[in-house]
Structures are given as C-alpha cells and as structure tokens.
Coordinates of C-alpha atoms and ligand atoms in Angstrom, one line a residue:
M23 CA 96.2 149.6 75.3
K24 CA 93.5 151.4 77.2
I25 CA 89.8 151.8 76.2
L26 CA 87.2 154.1 77.6
A27 CA 83.7 152.7 77.0
I28 CA 80.4 154.6 77.2
E29 CA 76.9 152.9 77.4
T30 CA 73.6 154.9 77.5
S31 CA 71.2 152.7 75.5
C32 CA 68.5 152.4 78.1
D33 CA 68.2 153.4 81.8
E34 CA 71.8 152.8 82.9
T35 CA 74.5 155.4 82.5
A36 CA 77.7 153.4 82.4
I37 CA 81.4 154.1 81.9
A38 CA 84.3 151.6 82.0
I39 CA 88.0 151.9 81.4
I40 CA 90.0 148.7 80.7
E41 CA 93.6 148.0 79.9
G42 CA 94.1 145.1 77.5
T43 CA 97.1 143.1 76.2
E44 CA 97.7 143.2 72.4
D45 CA 97.6 139.4 72.3
I46 CA 94.9 138.4 69.8
H47 CA 95.4 134.7 70.7
N48 CA 94.7 135.3 74.4
P49 CA 92.7 138.4 74.8
R50 CA 92.7 139.6 78.4
F51 CA 92.3 142.9 80.2
S52 CA 92.3 144.5 83.6
V53 CA 89.3 146.5 84.7
L54 CA 90.6 150.0 85.8
S55 CA 87.0 151.2 86.4
N56 CA 83.5 149.9 85.8
L57 CA 80.7 152.2 86.8
V58 CA 77.0 151.8 86.3
L59 CA 74.5 154.4 87.5
S60 CA 71.1 152.9 87.4
Q61 CA 68.0 155.1 86.9
V62 CA 65.7 152.3 87.9
A63 CA 64.3 154.0 90.9
L64 CA 63.4 157.1 88.9
H65 CA 61.6 155.1 86.2
A66 CA 59.9 152.8 88.6
Q67 CA 57.1 155.4 89.1
Y68 CA 56.2 155.1 85.4
G69 CA 56.3 151.3 85.6
G70 CA 58.9 151.2 82.8
V71 CA 61.6 153.3 81.2
F72 CA 60.6 156.8 80.2
P73 CA 62.9 157.8 77.2
S74 CA 63.1 161.6 77.7
L75 CA 63.8 161.2 81.4
A76 CA 66.5 158.6 80.5
K77 CA 68.1 161.1 78.1
R78 CA 68.1 163.9 80.7
E79 CA 69.6 161.7 83.3
H80 CA 72.4 160.5 81.0
A81 CA 73.3 164.1 80.1
K82 CA 73.4 165.0 83.8
N83 CA 75.5 161.9 84.9
L84 CA 78.1 161.4 82.2
I85 CA 80.7 163.9 83.3
P86 CA 80.6 163.0 87.0
L87 CA 80.9 159.3 86.0
L88 CA 83.8 160.1 83.6
K89 CA 85.6 162.0 86.4
Q90 CA 85.2 159.1 88.8
A91 CA 86.3 156.5 86.2
L92 CA 89.4 158.5 85.4
E93 CA 90.2 159.0 89.1
E94 CA 89.8 155.2 89.8
S95 CA 92.0 154.4 86.8
N96 CA 94.8 156.9 87.9
L97 CA 94.3 158.7 84.6
L98 CA 93.0 162.0 86.0
Q99 CA 95.7 164.7 85.8
P100 CA 94.7 168.4 86.4
K101 CA 96.1 170.8 83.9
N102 CA 98.5 173.5 85.2
T103 CA 97.8 176.1 82.7
L104 CA 94.3 176.7 81.4
E105 CA 94.5 177.4 77.7
S106 CA 91.5 178.8 76.0
T107 CA 89.7 176.0 74.1
T108 CA 89.1 176.2 70.5
Y109 CA 86.9 173.1 70.3
N110 CA 83.7 173.4 68.4
L111 CA 81.6 171.5 70.9
Q112 CA 78.4 173.6 70.6
L113 CA 77.6 171.9 67.4
I114 CA 78.2 168.3 68.7
L115 CA 76.4 168.8 72.0
E116 CA 73.7 171.2 70.8
H117 CA 70.9 168.9 72.0
E118 CA 72.5 168.3 75.4
P119 CA 72.9 171.8 76.9
E120 CA 73.5 170.4 80.4
L121 CA 76.2 168.0 79.2
L122 CA 77.8 170.8 77.2
K123 CA 78.0 173.1 80.2
Q124 CA 79.6 170.4 82.4
F125 CA 81.9 169.3 79.6
E126 CA 83.2 172.9 79.1
D127 CA 83.6 173.3 82.9
F128 CA 85.5 170.1 83.4
I129 CA 87.4 168.8 80.3
P130 CA 89.6 171.8 79.7
T131 CA 90.8 171.5 83.4
I132 CA 92.4 168.1 82.8
E133 CA 95.3 166.7 80.7
T134 CA 94.3 164.4 77.8
P135 CA 94.2 161.0 79.5
D136 CA 96.3 158.1 78.4
I137 CA 93.6 156.2 76.6
D138 CA 93.9 154.7 73.0
L139 CA 90.3 154.2 72.0
I140 CA 86.8 155.3 72.9
A141 CA 84.1 152.6 72.5
V142 CA 80.5 153.6 72.5
T143 CA 77.1 151.9 72.1
N144 CA 75.4 153.3 69.0
G145 CA 72.4 150.9 69.0
P146 CA 70.0 149.3 69.5
G147 CA 68.1 150.9 72.4
L148 CA 66.1 154.1 73.1
E149 CA 67.3 156.5 70.4
P150 CA 67.3 159.7 72.5
A151 CA 69.3 157.9 75.2
L152 CA 71.8 156.4 72.7
W153 CA 72.4 159.9 71.2
V154 CA 73.6 161.3 74.5
G155 CA 76.4 158.7 74.7
V156 CA 77.2 158.9 71.0
N157 CA 77.5 162.7 71.1
F158 CA 79.6 162.5 74.3
A159 CA 82.0 160.1 72.5
K160 CA 82.2 162.5 69.6
A161 CA 82.9 165.5 71.8
L162 CA 85.6 163.6 73.7
S163 CA 87.1 162.3 70.5
S164 CA 87.3 165.7 68.9
T165 CA 88.8 167.3 72.1
W166 CA 91.3 164.6 72.8
G167 CA 92.0 163.4 69.3
K168 CA 91.2 159.7 70.1
P169 CA 89.5 157.3 67.7
V170 CA 86.0 156.0 68.2
M171 CA 84.9 152.4 67.8
P172 CA 81.1 152.0 67.6
V173 CA 79.7 148.9 69.3
N174 CA 76.3 147.1 68.9
H175 CA 74.8 146.7 72.4
M176 CA 73.8 143.1 71.6
E177 CA 77.3 142.2 70.6
G178 CA 78.3 143.6 74.0
H179 CA 75.9 141.1 75.7
I180 CA 77.4 138.3 73.6
F181 CA 81.0 139.1 74.7
S182 CA 79.9 139.6 78.3
A183 CA 79.0 135.9 78.3
L184 CA 82.5 134.9 77.3
L185 CA 84.3 136.9 80.0
K186 CA 85.8 135.0 82.8
K187 CA 87.7 136.3 85.8
S188 CA 91.3 135.2 85.8
Q189 CA 92.1 132.4 88.2
K190 CA 94.2 134.5 90.5
D191 CA 91.4 137.0 90.7
A192 CA 89.0 134.3 91.8
E193 CA 91.4 133.5 94.6
K194 CA 92.1 137.1 95.5
N195 CA 91.8 138.0 99.1
E196 CA 89.0 140.2 100.2
G197 CA 90.1 143.8 100.5
S198 CA 92.7 143.5 97.7
T199 CA 92.8 146.6 95.6
A200 CA 94.5 145.0 92.5
P201 CA 92.4 145.4 89.4
T202 CA 90.2 142.5 88.4
T203 CA 91.4 140.7 85.2
Y204 CA 89.1 139.0 82.7
N205 CA 90.1 136.5 80.0
L206 CA 88.0 135.9 76.9
Q207 CA 87.2 132.2 77.0
P208 CA 88.4 130.4 73.9
I209 CA 85.6 129.4 71.6
T210 CA 85.3 127.5 68.3
F211 CA 82.8 128.9 65.8
P212 CA 80.0 128.4 64.9
I213 CA 78.4 129.6 68.2
L214 CA 74.8 130.4 69.1
A215 CA 73.8 133.3 71.3
L216 CA 70.6 133.4 73.3
L217 CA 70.1 137.1 74.1
I218 CA 67.3 137.8 76.6
S219 CA 66.6 141.3 78.0
G220 CA 63.9 143.9 78.4
G221 CA 64.0 144.8 74.8
H222 CA 65.2 141.6 73.0
T223 CA 64.7 137.9 72.8
E224 CA 66.9 136.6 70.0
L225 CA 68.8 133.5 69.0
V226 CA 71.8 134.6 67.0
L227 CA 74.1 132.3 65.0
S228 CA 77.7 133.5 64.7
K229 CA 79.9 131.6 62.2
D230 CA 82.9 133.8 62.7
W231 CA 84.1 136.9 64.6
F232 CA 81.6 139.8 64.2
T233 CA 79.4 137.9 61.8
Y234 CA 75.8 137.4 62.9
E235 CA 72.6 135.9 61.7
I236 CA 69.4 136.1 63.7
V237 CA 67.8 132.6 63.5
G238 CA 65.0 133.2 65.9
Q239 CA 63.3 136.1 67.7
T240 CA 60.2 137.1 69.5
R241 CA 57.2 138.1 67.4
D242 CA 55.8 140.4 70.1
D243 CA 57.0 141.0 73.7
A244 CA 60.6 140.5 74.7
V245 CA 60.9 138.0 77.6
G246 CA 62.1 140.7 80.1
E247 CA 59.1 142.8 79.1
A248 CA 56.8 139.8 79.8
F249 CA 58.4 139.4 83.2
D250 CA 57.9 143.1 83.9
K251 CA 54.2 143.1 82.7
V252 CA 53.3 140.0 84.7
A253 CA 55.0 141.5 87.7
R254 CA 52.8 144.6 87.3
M255 CA 49.7 142.4 87.2
L256 CA 50.9 140.9 90.5
D257 CA 51.4 144.4 92.0
L258 CA 55.2 143.9 92.1
P259 CA 57.5 146.8 91.5
Y260 CA 59.5 147.5 88.4
P261 CA 61.7 145.9 87.2
G262 CA 59.7 142.8 87.7
G263 CA 62.0 140.0 86.6
P264 CA 64.0 139.7 89.9
Q265 CA 60.7 140.0 91.9
I266 CA 59.0 137.1 90.0
S267 CA 62.2 135.1 90.3
K268 CA 62.3 135.5 94.0
L269 CA 58.7 134.5 94.5
A270 CA 59.0 131.5 92.2
E271 CA 62.0 130.3 94.1
E272 CA 60.1 130.3 97.3
V273 CA 57.6 127.9 95.7
R274 CA 60.3 125.8 94.2
I275 CA 62.0 125.2 97.5
S276 CA 58.9 124.8 99.6
E277 CA 58.0 121.3 100.6
N278 CA 54.3 121.2 99.8
K279 CA 54.7 122.6 96.3
T280 CA 51.4 122.5 94.3
D281 CA 51.4 123.8 90.8
G282 CA 48.1 125.6 91.1
F283 CA 48.4 127.2 87.7
V284 CA 49.7 125.9 84.4
F285 CA 50.3 128.4 81.6
P286 CA 50.7 127.7 77.9
R287 CA 54.2 127.2 76.3
P288 CA 53.7 129.5 73.3
M289 CA 55.3 128.5 69.9
M290 CA 56.8 125.4 71.5
H291 CA 55.9 123.3 68.4
S292 CA 56.1 126.0 65.8
G293 CA 58.9 124.3 63.9
D294 CA 61.0 127.4 63.9
F295 CA 63.1 129.2 66.5
N296 CA 60.8 132.2 67.1
F297 CA 59.2 133.1 70.3
S298 CA 56.0 134.8 71.5
F299 CA 55.3 135.9 75.0
S300 CA 52.2 138.1 74.6
G301 CA 49.8 135.1 74.7
L302 CA 51.4 133.8 77.8
K303 CA 51.0 137.3 79.4
T304 CA 47.3 137.3 78.4
A305 CA 46.9 133.8 79.9
V306 CA 48.2 135.1 83.2
L307 CA 45.8 138.1 83.0
Y308 CA 42.8 135.8 82.4
A309 CA 43.8 133.5 85.2
L310 CA 44.0 136.5 87.5
K311 CA 40.6 137.8 86.4
K312 CA 39.0 134.7 87.8
I313 CA 40.5 135.3 91.2
E314 CA 38.8 137.4 93.8
T315 CA 41.7 138.4 96.0
L316 CA 45.3 138.4 95.0
T317 CA 46.8 136.8 98.1
P318 CA 50.6 136.5 98.6
E319 CA 50.1 132.7 98.1
I320 CA 48.5 133.2 94.7
K321 CA 51.1 135.7 93.7
K322 CA 53.8 133.1 94.4
T323 CA 52.1 130.3 92.5
V324 CA 51.4 132.5 89.5
A325 CA 55.1 133.7 89.5
Y326 CA 56.2 130.1 89.7
A327 CA 54.0 128.9 86.9
F328 CA 54.9 131.8 84.7
E329 CA 58.6 131.3 85.2
E330 CA 58.3 127.6 84.5
A331 CA 56.5 128.3 81.2
V332 CA 59.1 130.9 80.1
T333 CA 62.0 128.7 81.0
E334 CA 60.8 125.7 79.2
V335 CA 60.2 127.6 76.0
L336 CA 63.5 129.4 76.1
V337 CA 65.6 126.3 76.9
K338 CA 63.8 123.9 74.4
K339 CA 64.1 126.4 71.5
T340 CA 67.8 127.2 72.3
V341 CA 68.7 123.5 72.5
A342 CA 66.8 122.8 69.2
A343 CA 68.5 125.7 67.4
A344 CA 71.9 124.7 68.7
E345 CA 71.4 121.2 67.3
D346 CA 70.0 122.4 64.1
C347 CA 72.8 124.9 63.5
G348 CA 75.5 122.4 64.7
V349 CA 77.2 124.9 67.0
H350 CA 80.2 124.3 69.3
A351 CA 79.1 126.6 72.0
I352 CA 76.0 128.4 73.3
V353 CA 76.4 131.9 74.9
V354 CA 73.7 133.5 77.0
G355 CA 73.5 137.2 77.9
G356 CA 71.2 140.1 78.7
G357 CA 69.3 141.1 81.9
V358 CA 67.1 138.1 82.0
S359 CA 70.1 135.8 82.0
A360 CA 70.5 136.7 85.6
N361 CA 67.4 134.4 86.2
K362 CA 68.4 131.5 88.4
R363 CA 65.9 129.0 87.1
I364 CA 66.8 129.8 83.4
R365 CA 70.5 129.4 84.2
E366 CA 70.0 126.1 86.1
S367 CA 67.8 124.7 83.4
L368 CA 70.3 125.6 80.6
S369 CA 73.1 124.0 82.7
D370 CA 71.0 120.8 83.1
K371 CA 70.3 120.4 79.4
L372 CA 73.7 121.5 78.0
Q373 CA 77.2 120.3 78.5
D374 CA 79.3 122.6 80.8
E375 CA 82.1 123.0 78.4
S376 CA 79.8 124.3 75.6
L377 CA 77.7 126.6 77.7
F378 CA 78.8 130.2 78.5
I379 CA 76.4 132.3 80.6
A380 CA 77.3 135.9 81.5
P381 CA 78.7 136.3 85.0
I382 CA 75.8 137.6 87.1
N383 CA 77.4 141.1 87.6
L384 CA 77.6 141.5 83.8
T385 CA 74.1 140.3 82.9
G386 CA 72.5 143.7 83.1
D387 CA 73.5 146.7 81.0
N388 CA 77.1 147.8 81.6
A389 CA 80.0 149.5 79.8
L390 CA 82.5 146.8 80.6
M391 CA 80.9 144.6 77.9
I392 CA 81.1 147.5 75.4
A393 CA 84.7 147.9 76.3
A394 CA 85.3 144.2 75.8
A395 CA 83.6 144.3 72.4
G396 CA 85.5 147.4 71.4
Y397 CA 88.7 145.7 72.5
L398 CA 88.1 142.6 70.4
R399 CA 87.2 144.7 67.4
Y400 CA 90.5 146.6 67.9
L401 CA 92.5 143.3 68.2
H402 CA 90.8 142.0 65.0
K403 CA 91.8 145.3 63.3
L404 CA 88.3 146.4 62.5
P405 CA 88.2 150.1 61.5
T406 CA 87.2 152.9 63.8
I407 CA 84.7 155.4 62.5
D408 CA 85.0 159.1 61.4
I409 CA 82.9 160.9 64.0
K410 CA 81.1 162.8 61.3
A411 CA 79.7 159.5 60.1
L412 CA 78.8 158.3 63.6
T413 CA 75.0 158.1 64.3
A414 CA 72.8 156.4 66.9
N415 CA 70.3 153.8 65.6
G416 CA 67.6 152.6 68.0
N417 CA 66.6 149.8 65.7
M418 CA 70.1 148.5 64.9
R419 CA 70.2 144.7 64.4
L420 CA 73.0 142.2 64.6
G421 CA 74.0 140.9 61.2
G422 CA 75.4 142.3 58.0
N423 CA 78.8 143.4 56.9
K424 CA 81.7 142.4 59.1
N425 CA 83.3 145.8 59.0
M426 CA 80.1 147.6 59.8
V427 CA 78.3 148.0 63.1
Q428 CA 74.8 147.1 62.1
Ligands
LIG9 O1 69.7 143.8 79.6 P1 68.8 144.6 80.6 O2 69.5 145.1 81.8 O3 68.3 145.9 79.9 C1 67.8 145.8 78.6 O4 68.6 146.0 77.6 O5 66.6 145.6 78.4 O6 67.5 143.7 80.9 C2 66.5 144.2 81.8 C3 65.4 143.1 81.9 C4 64.2 143.6 82.7 O7 63.1 143.3 82.0 C5 64.3 142.8 84.0 O8 63.0 142.5 84.6 C6 65.0 141.6 83.5 O9 66.0 142.0 82.6 N1 65.6 140.8 84.6 C7 65.2 139.6 85.0 C8 66.0 139.2 86.1 N2 66.9 140.2 86.4 C9 66.6 141.2 85.5 N3 64.2 138.7 84.5 C10 64.1 137.5 85.1 N4 64.8 137.1 86.2 C11 65.7 137.9 86.7 N5 66.4 137.5 87.8
LIG10 ZN1 70.9 145.2 77.3

C-alpha cells in the first residue's frame, strides 16, 4: 500500500511517498520520495520563524513538491483528455488563493495516482502553517477520493526514532537508485520518548500503541528555543542549535580545555520530570553582560558550558523518568536530537539495546515520519477521518483517546 504524507507544521514544507507491506508483525516500507523544502534562510532575517511567511511559502511550494514527489515515485501520469472539473475546491482552499490556482492548473492534468492513503500533520505547530497542509490534504482527498489519516507531529518524531534502514540498504553501493527501505525496530511497551525540538521538550510515556501520557515537560522555553536564543546572544545565525554544537565541539576536542564558565542545571533536583531553560538562558545573558568584548574564544567557551548544562539536565531527567516508569526502551526524536553531545551522553548512560535515537537525517521536521506514523495507524486499523471533521490544532498534545489524534 502507498501513502502520500504532507507536513507543514513549522518552517519546512515536506512531502513523502512510501510503499509499505501489509505485515503488522514486521512493518517495513520503501521510500519512493522524501522531499523537504526548508524556509530557514527566509526566516533567518527575523531570527526565528515568522508564521504568516511560513504559511505563504507552504502555499507556494506544495504543488511543485507534490509534482516532484509523484515523478520520483513513478506515479505521475498525464491525463490524455481534459475533462472539466466539478470539484468544489474554492471552499476548501478559500484561504490559500495561490495554492488554489496552482491546484486547478495542475491536478486536472494528471491521472489519479495509485496511492491508498493521505497522511497529514494536523498539530501541534504554527496554526496558520498547519492549515495549509490540512486544506491541501482535504482538496486532494476530495478530488482523488482517497482517505485521510491525521497525524500528530510529535507522534511522527517518536516513530522517526524507531526507523532503521534495512541491512541491504546500509550495504548499498553508492550510486544505486533502488529505493531505501526502513524497518520499524521491534519494541516492547512501555516505552519513554524524549522529544526535543524548537517548540517542545517533553518526556512521554507510552504503554501501548498510540497511547501517550506526558510525564514531564518544560515550564518555559523549549530546549531548541534556548539553543536558538543563546546563539543569538553570541551573534550566531538562526537556527542556533547546530552553531552552538559546532563551537562546543571545538572546545571539547581541544587539548587545553578550560571550563571558563559553569552555568546552572535548572530543576535538576526538582523531584519531578519537568524542565526549565529560561533561567539557564538568563544566566548566560548575565555572564555575557560582564564581558567587555565577545571574542571568538569566549563564544566557544560559553557555547560549551551551555551545551554541557543542557545535556546534563536532559540526560539525568530522562534516565530518572525511565527508571521510575519501568520502561523497556527510550526513544529520542526532534530537531535537537541531532546534537552530538546529547546523543553521545545518552548512549553512555543507557544500554544500546534499549536506546533508539532518530537517524540524523530524520531528526528535523520531515514528511517521512508522518508517513511512517500514518502507515502504523493504518496497520493497526485506526480509522481515517471524514475531511469535513478535519481541523488543524496548533496546541494539540499527545495523550487521550487511542482512536483520536489529540
Ligand atoms: O524538530 P525541529 O526541526 O523543528 C521543530 O519542530 O521545532 O527542531 C528545530 C530545533 C531548532 O531550535 C534548532 O536549533 C535545533 O532544533 N537543533 C539543534 C541541533 N540541530 C537542530 N539543537 C542543538 N544541536 C543541534 N545539532
Ligand atoms: Zn518537529
């Protein structure tokens, strides 16, 4: 079965098409196409994501990305005879005039592609951005008569951590054009997910498929947000996480490493599994105020000390929550899980067989993880949604009824 997935929750417009087996005991799929168009360069001038700009860019980019994804998947077939369309798209795409125009120009010129399901992120994220993807899914569904499976973006991050390239793919020769195949690694519930991104810092307990309970979360800034804000104080470009990580690594590998700064480890002994990063950010700000000139050396030592503080808190709380909840596995996903220091520190503290960290190429936002979540929901026979009832919800949280996307 084939799934088309759409992801527009933040500043990445992403479309993926996968072909999965029907085997619930050994879920695996080939990636026919996996496209991510990042708007990072556009948003960099604002030092963060600007929602109305993100919405406009998604509306502009979805049709070209769909076209490319269908082409790459060998699913693009031009129509010989152009019938006049009777779809009522104006209503569905009334808030996305640019997308409506491109939709009406392109979709009637192609045959209905051989896909079985449309998976779309309907929250959480920037609501105007989410709506573009949701309305696009609705328009495609009503035109092609395909069912829609709504997917929680954070569930996508959880499943991205469980994806592993098949052995023969790992050995594949360079230049091979055969599609990449992913297996879902077998897990035994309960599991604990550490989700760390620009918008979220959460510890989520899952006792069964699609059942979630948030056992810890940030009280203020998300960890990625803290990375980005500290990077800004250090005059580093957006997004700051990778920049801080790079500088910190230079200190870590240098021979005459001196700590220079030591920042607080907030909420380390709070007795719960919550986080707080705003105080840490303020501590960096005060430390920098005492400094006359921000030299490259000081930038590096601040980046290092900040990353050490963040890593220690994240890892200690995750290990403590895992012990407390008695889980069999820990899964780690979201943009910040690309961080080398955090990955290494988690690997040091946890057994290899119980730790699943997202492959680096799937840590950031992408539609492949949404396709994977949609695929598993399909295999577990969870219901699709009537598009009239489908909405986007920027504040959607994991947890709640198994049959609902919450
Ligand atoms: O999951 P993601 O791509 O988007 C959201 O849903 O937020 O996460 C983006 C966040 C940004 O804050 C970025 O600075 C951070 O992930 N990030 C990193 C690294 N790579 C990306 N933070 C620390 N170290 C990294 N290597
Ligand atoms: Zn994300």
